[in-house]
CSV table of C-alpha atoms and ligand atoms in Angstrom, one decimal:
chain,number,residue,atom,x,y,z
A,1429,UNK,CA,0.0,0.0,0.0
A,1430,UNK,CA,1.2,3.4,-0.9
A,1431,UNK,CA,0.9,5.0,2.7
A,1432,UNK,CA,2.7,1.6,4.5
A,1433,UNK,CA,6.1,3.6,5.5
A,1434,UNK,CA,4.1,6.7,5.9
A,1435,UNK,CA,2.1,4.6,9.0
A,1436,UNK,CA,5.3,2.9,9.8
A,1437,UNK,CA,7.5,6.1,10.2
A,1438,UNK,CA,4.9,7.6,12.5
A,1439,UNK,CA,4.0,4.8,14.5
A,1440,UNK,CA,7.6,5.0,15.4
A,1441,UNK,CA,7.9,8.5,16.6
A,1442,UNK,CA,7.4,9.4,20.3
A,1443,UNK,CA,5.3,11.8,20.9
A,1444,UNK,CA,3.0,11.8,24.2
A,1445,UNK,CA,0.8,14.2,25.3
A,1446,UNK,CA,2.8,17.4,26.5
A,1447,UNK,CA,5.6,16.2,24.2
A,1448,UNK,CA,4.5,15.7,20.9
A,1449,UNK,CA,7.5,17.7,18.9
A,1450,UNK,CA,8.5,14.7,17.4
A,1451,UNK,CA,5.5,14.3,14.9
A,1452,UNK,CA,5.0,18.0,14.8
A,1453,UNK,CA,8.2,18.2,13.0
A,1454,UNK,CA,8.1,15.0,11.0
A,1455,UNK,CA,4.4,16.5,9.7
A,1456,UNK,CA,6.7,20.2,8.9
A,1457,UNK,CA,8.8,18.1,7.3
A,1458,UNK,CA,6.1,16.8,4.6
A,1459,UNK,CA,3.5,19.4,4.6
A,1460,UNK,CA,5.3,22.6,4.9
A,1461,UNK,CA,7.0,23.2,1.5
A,1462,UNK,CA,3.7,22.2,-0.3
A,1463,UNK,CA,1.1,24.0,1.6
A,1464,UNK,CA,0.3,27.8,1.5
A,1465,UNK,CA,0.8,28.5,5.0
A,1466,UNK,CA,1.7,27.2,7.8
A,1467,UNK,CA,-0.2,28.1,10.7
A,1468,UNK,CA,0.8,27.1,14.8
A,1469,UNK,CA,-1.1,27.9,18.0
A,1470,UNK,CA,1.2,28.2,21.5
A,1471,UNK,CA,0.3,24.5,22.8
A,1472,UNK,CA,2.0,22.6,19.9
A,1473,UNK,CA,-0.8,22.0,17.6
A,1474,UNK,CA,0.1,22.8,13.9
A,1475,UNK,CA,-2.1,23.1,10.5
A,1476,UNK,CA,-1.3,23.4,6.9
A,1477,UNK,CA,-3.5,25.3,4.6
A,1478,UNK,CA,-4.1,24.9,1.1
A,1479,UNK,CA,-5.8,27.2,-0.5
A,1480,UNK,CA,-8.5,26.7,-3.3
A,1481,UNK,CA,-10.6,28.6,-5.7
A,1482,UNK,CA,-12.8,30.2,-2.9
A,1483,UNK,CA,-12.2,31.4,0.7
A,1484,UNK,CA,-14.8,29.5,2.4
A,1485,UNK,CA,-15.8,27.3,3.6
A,1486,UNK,CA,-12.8,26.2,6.0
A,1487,UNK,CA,-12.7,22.6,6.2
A,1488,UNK,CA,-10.6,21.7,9.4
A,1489,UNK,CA,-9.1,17.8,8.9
A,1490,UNK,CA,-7.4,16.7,12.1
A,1491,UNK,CA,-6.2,13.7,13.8
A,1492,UNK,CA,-3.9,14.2,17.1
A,1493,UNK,CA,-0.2,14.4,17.3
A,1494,UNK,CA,0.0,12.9,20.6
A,1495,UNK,CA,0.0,9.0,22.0
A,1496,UNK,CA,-0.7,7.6,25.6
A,1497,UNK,CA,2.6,7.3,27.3
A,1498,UNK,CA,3.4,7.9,31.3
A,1499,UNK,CA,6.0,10.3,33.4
A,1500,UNK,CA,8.3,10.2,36.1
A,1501,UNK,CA,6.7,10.6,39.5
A,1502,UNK,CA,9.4,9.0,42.1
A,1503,UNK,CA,12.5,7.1,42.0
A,1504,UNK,CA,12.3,3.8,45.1
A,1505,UNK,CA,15.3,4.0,47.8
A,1506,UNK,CA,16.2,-0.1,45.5
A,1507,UNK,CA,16.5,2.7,42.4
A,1508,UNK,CA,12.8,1.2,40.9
A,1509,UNK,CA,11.3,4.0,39.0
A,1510,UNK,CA,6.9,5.1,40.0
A,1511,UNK,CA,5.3,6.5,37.1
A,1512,UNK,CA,1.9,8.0,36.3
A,1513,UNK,CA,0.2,7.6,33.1
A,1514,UNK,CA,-0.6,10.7,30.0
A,1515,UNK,CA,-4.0,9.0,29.0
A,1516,UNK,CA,-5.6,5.7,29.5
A,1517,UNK,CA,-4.0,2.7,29.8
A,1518,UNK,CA,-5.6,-1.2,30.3
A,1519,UNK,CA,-3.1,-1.8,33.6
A,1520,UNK,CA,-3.7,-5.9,31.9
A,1521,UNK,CA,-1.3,-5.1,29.1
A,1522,UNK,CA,1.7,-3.2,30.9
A,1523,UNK,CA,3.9,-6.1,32.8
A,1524,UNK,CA,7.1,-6.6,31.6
A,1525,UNK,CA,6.5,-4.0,28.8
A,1526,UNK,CA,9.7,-2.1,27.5
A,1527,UNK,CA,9.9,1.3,27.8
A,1528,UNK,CA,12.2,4.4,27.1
A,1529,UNK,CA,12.2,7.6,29.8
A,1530,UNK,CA,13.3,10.3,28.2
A,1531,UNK,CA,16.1,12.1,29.9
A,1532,UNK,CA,16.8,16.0,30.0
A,1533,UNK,CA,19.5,15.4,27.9
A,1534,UNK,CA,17.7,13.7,25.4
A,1535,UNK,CA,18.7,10.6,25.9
A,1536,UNK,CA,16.3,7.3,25.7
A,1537,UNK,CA,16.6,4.8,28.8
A,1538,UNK,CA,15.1,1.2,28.3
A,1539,UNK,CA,13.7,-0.3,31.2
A,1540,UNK,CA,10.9,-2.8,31.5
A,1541,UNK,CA,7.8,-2.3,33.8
A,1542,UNK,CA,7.4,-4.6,37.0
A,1543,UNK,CA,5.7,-4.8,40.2
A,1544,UNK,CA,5.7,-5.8,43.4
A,1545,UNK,CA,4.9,-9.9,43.9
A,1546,UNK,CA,1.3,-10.5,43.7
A,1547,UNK,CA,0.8,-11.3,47.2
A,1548,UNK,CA,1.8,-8.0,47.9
A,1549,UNK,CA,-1.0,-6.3,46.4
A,1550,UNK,CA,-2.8,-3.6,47.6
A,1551,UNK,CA,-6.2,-5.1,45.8
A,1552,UNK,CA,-6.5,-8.4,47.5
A,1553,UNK,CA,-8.3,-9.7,44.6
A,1554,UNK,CA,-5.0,-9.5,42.7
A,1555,UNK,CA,-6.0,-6.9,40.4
A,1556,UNK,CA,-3.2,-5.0,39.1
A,1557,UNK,CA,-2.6,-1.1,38.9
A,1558,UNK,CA,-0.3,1.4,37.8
A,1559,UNK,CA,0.6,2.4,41.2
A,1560,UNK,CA,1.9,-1.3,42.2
A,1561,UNK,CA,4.1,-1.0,39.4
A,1562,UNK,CA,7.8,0.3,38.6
A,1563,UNK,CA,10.0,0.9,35.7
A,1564,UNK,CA,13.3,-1.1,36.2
A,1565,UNK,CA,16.4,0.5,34.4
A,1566,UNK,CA,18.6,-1.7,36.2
A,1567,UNK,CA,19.9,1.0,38.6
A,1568,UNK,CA,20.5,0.1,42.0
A,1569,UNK,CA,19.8,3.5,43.8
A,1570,UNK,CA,18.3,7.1,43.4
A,1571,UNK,CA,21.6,8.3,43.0
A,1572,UNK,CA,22.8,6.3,40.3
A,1573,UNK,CA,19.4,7.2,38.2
A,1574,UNK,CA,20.4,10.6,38.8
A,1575,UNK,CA,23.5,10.8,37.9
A,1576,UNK,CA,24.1,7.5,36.0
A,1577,UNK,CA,20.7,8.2,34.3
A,1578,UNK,CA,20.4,11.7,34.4
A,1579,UNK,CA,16.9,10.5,35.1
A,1580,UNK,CA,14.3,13.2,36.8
A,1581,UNK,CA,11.1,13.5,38.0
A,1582,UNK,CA,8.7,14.7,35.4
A,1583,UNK,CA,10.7,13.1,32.4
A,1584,UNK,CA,8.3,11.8,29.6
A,1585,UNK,CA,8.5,7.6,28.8
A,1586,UNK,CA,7.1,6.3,25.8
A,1587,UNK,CA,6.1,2.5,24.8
A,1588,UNK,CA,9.0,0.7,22.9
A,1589,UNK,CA,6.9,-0.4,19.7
A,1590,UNK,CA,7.2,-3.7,18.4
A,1591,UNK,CA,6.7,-2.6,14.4
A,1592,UNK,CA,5.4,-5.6,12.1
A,1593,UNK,CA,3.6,-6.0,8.9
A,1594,UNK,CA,1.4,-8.9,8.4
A,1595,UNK,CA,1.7,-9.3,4.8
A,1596,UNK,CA,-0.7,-12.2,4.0
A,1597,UNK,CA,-3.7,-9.9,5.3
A,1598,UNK,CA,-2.8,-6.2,4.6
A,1599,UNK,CA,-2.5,-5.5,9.0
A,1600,UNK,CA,0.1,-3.5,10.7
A,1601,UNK,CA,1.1,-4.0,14.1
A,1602,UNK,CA,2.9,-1.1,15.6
A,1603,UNK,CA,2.1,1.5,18.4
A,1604,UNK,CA,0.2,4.9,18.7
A,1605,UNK,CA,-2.3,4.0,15.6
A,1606,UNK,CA,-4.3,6.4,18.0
A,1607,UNK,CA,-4.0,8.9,16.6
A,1608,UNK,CA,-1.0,8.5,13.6
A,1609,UNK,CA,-3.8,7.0,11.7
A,1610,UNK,CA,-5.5,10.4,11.8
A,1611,UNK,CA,-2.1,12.0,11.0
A,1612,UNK,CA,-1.1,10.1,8.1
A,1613,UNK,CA,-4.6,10.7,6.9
A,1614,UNK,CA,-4.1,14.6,7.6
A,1615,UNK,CA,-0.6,14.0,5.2
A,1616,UNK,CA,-2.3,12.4,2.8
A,1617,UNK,CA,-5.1,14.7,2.3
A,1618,UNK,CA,-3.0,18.0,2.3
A,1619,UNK,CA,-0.6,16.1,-0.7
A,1620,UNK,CA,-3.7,15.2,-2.4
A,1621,UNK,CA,-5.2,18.5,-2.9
A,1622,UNK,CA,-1.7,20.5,-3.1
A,1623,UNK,CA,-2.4,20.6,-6.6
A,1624,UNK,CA,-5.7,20.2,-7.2
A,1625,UNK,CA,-8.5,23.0,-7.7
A,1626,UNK,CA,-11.0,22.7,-5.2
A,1627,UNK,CA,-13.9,25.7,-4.0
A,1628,UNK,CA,-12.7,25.4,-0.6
A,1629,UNK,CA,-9.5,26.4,1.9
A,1630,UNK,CA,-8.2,23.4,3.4
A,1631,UNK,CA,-6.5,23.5,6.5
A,1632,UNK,CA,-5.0,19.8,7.2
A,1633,UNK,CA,-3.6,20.2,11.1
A,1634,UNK,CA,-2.2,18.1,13.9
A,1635,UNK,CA,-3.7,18.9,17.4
A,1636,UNK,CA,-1.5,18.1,20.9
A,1637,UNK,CA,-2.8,16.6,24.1
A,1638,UNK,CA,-6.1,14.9,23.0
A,1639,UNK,CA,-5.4,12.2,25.4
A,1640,UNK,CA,-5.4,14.2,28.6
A,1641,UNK,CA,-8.8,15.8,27.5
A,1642,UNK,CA,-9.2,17.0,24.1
A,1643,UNK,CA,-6.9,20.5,25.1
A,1644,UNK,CA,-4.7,21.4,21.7
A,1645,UNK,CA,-8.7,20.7,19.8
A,1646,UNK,CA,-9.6,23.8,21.7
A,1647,UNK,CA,-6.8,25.9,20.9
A,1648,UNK,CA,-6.6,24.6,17.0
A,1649,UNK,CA,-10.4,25.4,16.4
A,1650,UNK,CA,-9.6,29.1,17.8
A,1651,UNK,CA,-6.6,29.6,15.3
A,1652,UNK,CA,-8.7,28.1,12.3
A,1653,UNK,CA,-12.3,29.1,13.3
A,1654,UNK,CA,-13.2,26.3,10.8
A,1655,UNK,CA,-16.8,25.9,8.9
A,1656,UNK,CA,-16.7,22.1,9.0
A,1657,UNK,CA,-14.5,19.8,10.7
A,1658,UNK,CA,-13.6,15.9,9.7
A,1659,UNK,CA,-11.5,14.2,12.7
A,1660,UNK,CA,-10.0,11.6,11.8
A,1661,UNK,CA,-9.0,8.7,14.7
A,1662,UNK,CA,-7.8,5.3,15.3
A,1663,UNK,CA,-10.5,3.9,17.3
A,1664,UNK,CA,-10.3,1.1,19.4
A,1665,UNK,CA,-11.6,-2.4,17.7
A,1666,UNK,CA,-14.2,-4.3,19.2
A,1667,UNK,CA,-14.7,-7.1,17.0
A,1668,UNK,CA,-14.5,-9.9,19.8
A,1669,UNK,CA,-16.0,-13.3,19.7
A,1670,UNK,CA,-18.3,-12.0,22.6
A,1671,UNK,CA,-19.9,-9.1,21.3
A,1672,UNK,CA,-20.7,-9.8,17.8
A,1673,UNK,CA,-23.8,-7.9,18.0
A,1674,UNK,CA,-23.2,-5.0,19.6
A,1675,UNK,CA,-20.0,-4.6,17.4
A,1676,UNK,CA,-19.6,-0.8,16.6
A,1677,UNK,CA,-15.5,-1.6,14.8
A,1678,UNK,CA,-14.6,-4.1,13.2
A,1679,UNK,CA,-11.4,-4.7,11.8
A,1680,UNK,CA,-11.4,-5.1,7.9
A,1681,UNK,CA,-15.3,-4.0,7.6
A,1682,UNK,CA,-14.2,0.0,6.4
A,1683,UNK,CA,-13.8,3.3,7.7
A,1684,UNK,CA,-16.3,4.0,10.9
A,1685,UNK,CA,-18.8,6.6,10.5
A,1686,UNK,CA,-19.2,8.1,13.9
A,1687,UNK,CA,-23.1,9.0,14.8
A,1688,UNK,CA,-22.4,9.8,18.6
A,1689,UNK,CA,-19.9,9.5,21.6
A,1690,UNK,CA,-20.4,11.1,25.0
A,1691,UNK,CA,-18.9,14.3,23.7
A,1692,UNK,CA,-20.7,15.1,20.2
A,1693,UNK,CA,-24.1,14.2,18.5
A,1694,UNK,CA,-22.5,14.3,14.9
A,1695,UNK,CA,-24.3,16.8,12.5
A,1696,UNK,CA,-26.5,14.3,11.1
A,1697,UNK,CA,-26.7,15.7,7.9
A,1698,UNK,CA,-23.1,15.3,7.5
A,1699,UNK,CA,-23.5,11.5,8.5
A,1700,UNK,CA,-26.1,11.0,5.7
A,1701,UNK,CA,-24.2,12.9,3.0
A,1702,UNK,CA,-20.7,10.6,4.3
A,1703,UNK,CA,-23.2,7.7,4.2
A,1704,UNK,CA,-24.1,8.7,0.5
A,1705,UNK,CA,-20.7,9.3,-0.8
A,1706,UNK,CA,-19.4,5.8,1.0
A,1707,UNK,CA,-22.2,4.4,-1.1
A,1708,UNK,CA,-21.5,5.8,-4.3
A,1709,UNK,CA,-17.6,5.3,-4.7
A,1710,UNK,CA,-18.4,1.8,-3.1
A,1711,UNK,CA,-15.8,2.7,0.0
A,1712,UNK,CA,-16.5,0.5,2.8
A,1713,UNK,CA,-18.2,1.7,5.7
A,1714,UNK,CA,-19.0,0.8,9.0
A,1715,UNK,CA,-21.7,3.0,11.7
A,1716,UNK,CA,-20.8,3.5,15.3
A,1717,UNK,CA,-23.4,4.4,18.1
A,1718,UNK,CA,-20.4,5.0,20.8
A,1719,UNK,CA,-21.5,4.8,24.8
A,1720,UNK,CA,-17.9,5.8,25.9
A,1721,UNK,CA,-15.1,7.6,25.1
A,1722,UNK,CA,-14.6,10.8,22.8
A,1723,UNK,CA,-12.5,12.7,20.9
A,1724,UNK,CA,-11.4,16.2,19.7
A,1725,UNK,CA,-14.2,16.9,17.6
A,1726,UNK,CA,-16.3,17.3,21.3
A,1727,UNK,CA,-14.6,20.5,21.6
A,1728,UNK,CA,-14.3,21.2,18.0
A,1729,UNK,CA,-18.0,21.8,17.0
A,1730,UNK,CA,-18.7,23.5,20.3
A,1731,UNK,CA,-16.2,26.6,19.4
A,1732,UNK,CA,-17.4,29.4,17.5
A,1733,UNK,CA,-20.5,29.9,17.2
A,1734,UNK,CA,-20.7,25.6,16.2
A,1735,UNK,CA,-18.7,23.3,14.0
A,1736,UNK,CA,-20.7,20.9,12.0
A,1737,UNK,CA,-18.1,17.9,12.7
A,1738,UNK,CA,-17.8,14.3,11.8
A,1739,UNK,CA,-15.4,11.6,13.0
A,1740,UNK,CA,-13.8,9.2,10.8
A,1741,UNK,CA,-12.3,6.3,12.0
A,1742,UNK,CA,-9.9,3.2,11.3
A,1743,UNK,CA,-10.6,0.3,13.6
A,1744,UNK,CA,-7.4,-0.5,16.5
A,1745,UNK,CA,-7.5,-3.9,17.9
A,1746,UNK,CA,-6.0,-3.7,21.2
A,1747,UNK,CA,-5.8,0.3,21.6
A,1748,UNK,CA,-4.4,2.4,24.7
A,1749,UNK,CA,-2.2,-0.3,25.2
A,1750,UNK,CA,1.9,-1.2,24.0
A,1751,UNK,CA,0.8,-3.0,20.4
A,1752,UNK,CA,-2.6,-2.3,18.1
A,1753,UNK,CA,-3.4,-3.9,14.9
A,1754,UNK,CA,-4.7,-2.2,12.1
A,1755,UNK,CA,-6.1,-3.4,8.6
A,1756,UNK,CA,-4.0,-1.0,5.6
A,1757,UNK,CA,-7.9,-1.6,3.9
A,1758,UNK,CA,-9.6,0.4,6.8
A,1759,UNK,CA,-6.9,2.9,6.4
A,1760,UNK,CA,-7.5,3.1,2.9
A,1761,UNK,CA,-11.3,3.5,3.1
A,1762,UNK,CA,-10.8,6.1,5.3
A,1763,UNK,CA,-8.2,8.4,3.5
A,1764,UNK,CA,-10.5,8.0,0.7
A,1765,UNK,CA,-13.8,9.1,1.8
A,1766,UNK,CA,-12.3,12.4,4.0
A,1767,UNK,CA,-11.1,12.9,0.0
A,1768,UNK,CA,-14.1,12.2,-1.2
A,1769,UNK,CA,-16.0,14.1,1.2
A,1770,UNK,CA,-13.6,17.5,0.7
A,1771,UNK,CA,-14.1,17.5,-2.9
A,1772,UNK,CA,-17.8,16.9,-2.8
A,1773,UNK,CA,-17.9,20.1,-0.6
A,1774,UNK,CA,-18.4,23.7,-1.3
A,1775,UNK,CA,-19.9,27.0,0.3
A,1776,UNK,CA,-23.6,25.9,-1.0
A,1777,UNK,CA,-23.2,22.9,0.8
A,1778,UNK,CA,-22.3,24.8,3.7
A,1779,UNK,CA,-25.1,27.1,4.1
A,1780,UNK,CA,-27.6,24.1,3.5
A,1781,UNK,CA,-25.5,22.4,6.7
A,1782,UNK,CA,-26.2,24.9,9.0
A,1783,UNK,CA,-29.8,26.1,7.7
B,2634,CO,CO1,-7.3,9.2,19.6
């Protein structure tokens, strides 16, 4: 697939919440030259424009720069590192994961998480949590991860990935598809329409801290003061043999079409005119009726006086944990209805949006 070492490459940046400078600059890197402007707001979040034949209406595309990762809260007298996690984690997945902490120098330090002996618990039910775990970096005492280390309080760690394609069925595994999916998909866009005419101005962007409560969303929206926003996520996958009816993503079965979440009603016009163009161009398509979670787009169509907003997704098996699968054909399907959506879009269909 054209886009594979696009995902790859991004999967493999780090870039938590509060430190997402990483994919900022790789998205500089392949935007900047070929957009019109380039457009930053003071928390980190980033947008390219590109301008077409009229000013308005401003489409927003975003996905989020930033992953779940953790930070440095205490160092143990043994030299055991406590953290605290940037976004939510399944506690399940973490034992024996590697990790790298981030020094002030720079520098990555492996270590693998731990905890104390299961009899030691303080859940007598044996049910794990963060806080009965530790990062071991193989130190020995507080002083040699200070100055061994150079290993602080408040440094940023990030999940080692464990990048692999499986080729026989088209599916990645790699971390942080939440949100480099949405990312890639921002890259892609903004080279699709670089040359293309198109009555709209684009502006494909890149918002910080989503995981920690949606904050660079409410900053971006300011800088842009879009007309209609598309956010674009990897959304967690919950095609398991338990739930087959209640199913809202599904690996392989298209790009999800979000009707609701706890944070948005989508503008249901939008959903029935993404619906339509999924239909038309034959893109697979999938609906989800979310109970939980949310995303940007919560704060997004609240700012201004209202954003009609839509959320595009690619199914994640195994999301806000170390590894996620993801199907290059959901991908696919959902770069190519935000296309198909943009070009279908114009300042008539605007006005009619918000009549
Ligand atoms: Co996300």
């Amino acid at each position: 697939m054209e886009y594979t070492k696009l995902l790859k490459d991004l999967t493999l940046l780090s870039g938590v919440s509060g430190n997402e400078k990483p994919v900022r600059k790789f998205m500089e890197n392949e935007l900047k030259d070929i957009s019109d402007n380039m457009l930053k707001d003071n928390l980190g979040s980033v947008a390219f424009e590109f301008k077409g034949t009229s000013c308005s209406p401003n489409i927003l595309v975003v996905g989020h720069l930033d992953e779940i990762g953790f930070m440095v809260h205490s160092v143990s007298s043994k030299g055991l590192i406590k953290f605290t996690n940037l976004g939510g984690w399944d506690p399940r997945t973490l034992m024996s994961s590697p990790v790298e902490i981030i020094n002030r120098e720079g520098e990555k330090i492996i270590g693998l998480i731990g905890s104390v002996p299961v009899h030691h618990l303080k859940d007598t039910s044996g049910k794990l949590s963060i806080d009965d775990m530790y990062i071991d970096i193989g130190a020995e005492s507080p002083e040699e991860v200070r100055e061994i280390f150079k290993i602080r309080k408040g440094d940023f760690i990030v999940p080692v990935p464990h990048y692999a394609l499986i080729e026989k069925k088209n599916i990645m595994i790699s971390k942080a598809f939440d949100d480099r999916v949405g990312i890639a998909i921002a890259i892609a866009t903004g080279k699709h329409f670089k040359d293309k005419n198109h009555p709209n101005t684009i502006f494909c962007a890149g918002s910080v801290q989503e995981e920690v409560g949606t904050r660079g969303a409410q900053t971006i929206s300011q800088l842009i003061k879009p007309d209609i926003a598309i956010v674009l996520e990897g959304s967690p996958g919950d095609d398991f043999p338990t739930n087959k009816e209640e199913m809202q993503a599904k690996m392989n079965a298209g790009v999800q079409i979000r009707m609701i979440d706890p944070t948005m009603i989508c503008n249901p016009d939008l959903v029935n005119f993404a619906i339509d163009v999924a239909e038309e161009l034959k893109i697979p398509y999938q609906l989800a009726v979310r109970k939980s979670g949310g995303t940007d787009a919560g704060k997004i169509h609240v700012s201004g006086l209202g954003v009609p907003t839509i959320v595009l997704a690619a199914p994640v098996r195994y999301a806000h944990s170390h590894n996620g699968m993801l199907s290059l054909k959901d991908f696919q399907a959902t770069l190519d209805l935000t296309i198909a959506l943009i070009e279908r879009m114009n300042s008539d269909f605007f006005l009619e949006l918000i009549k």
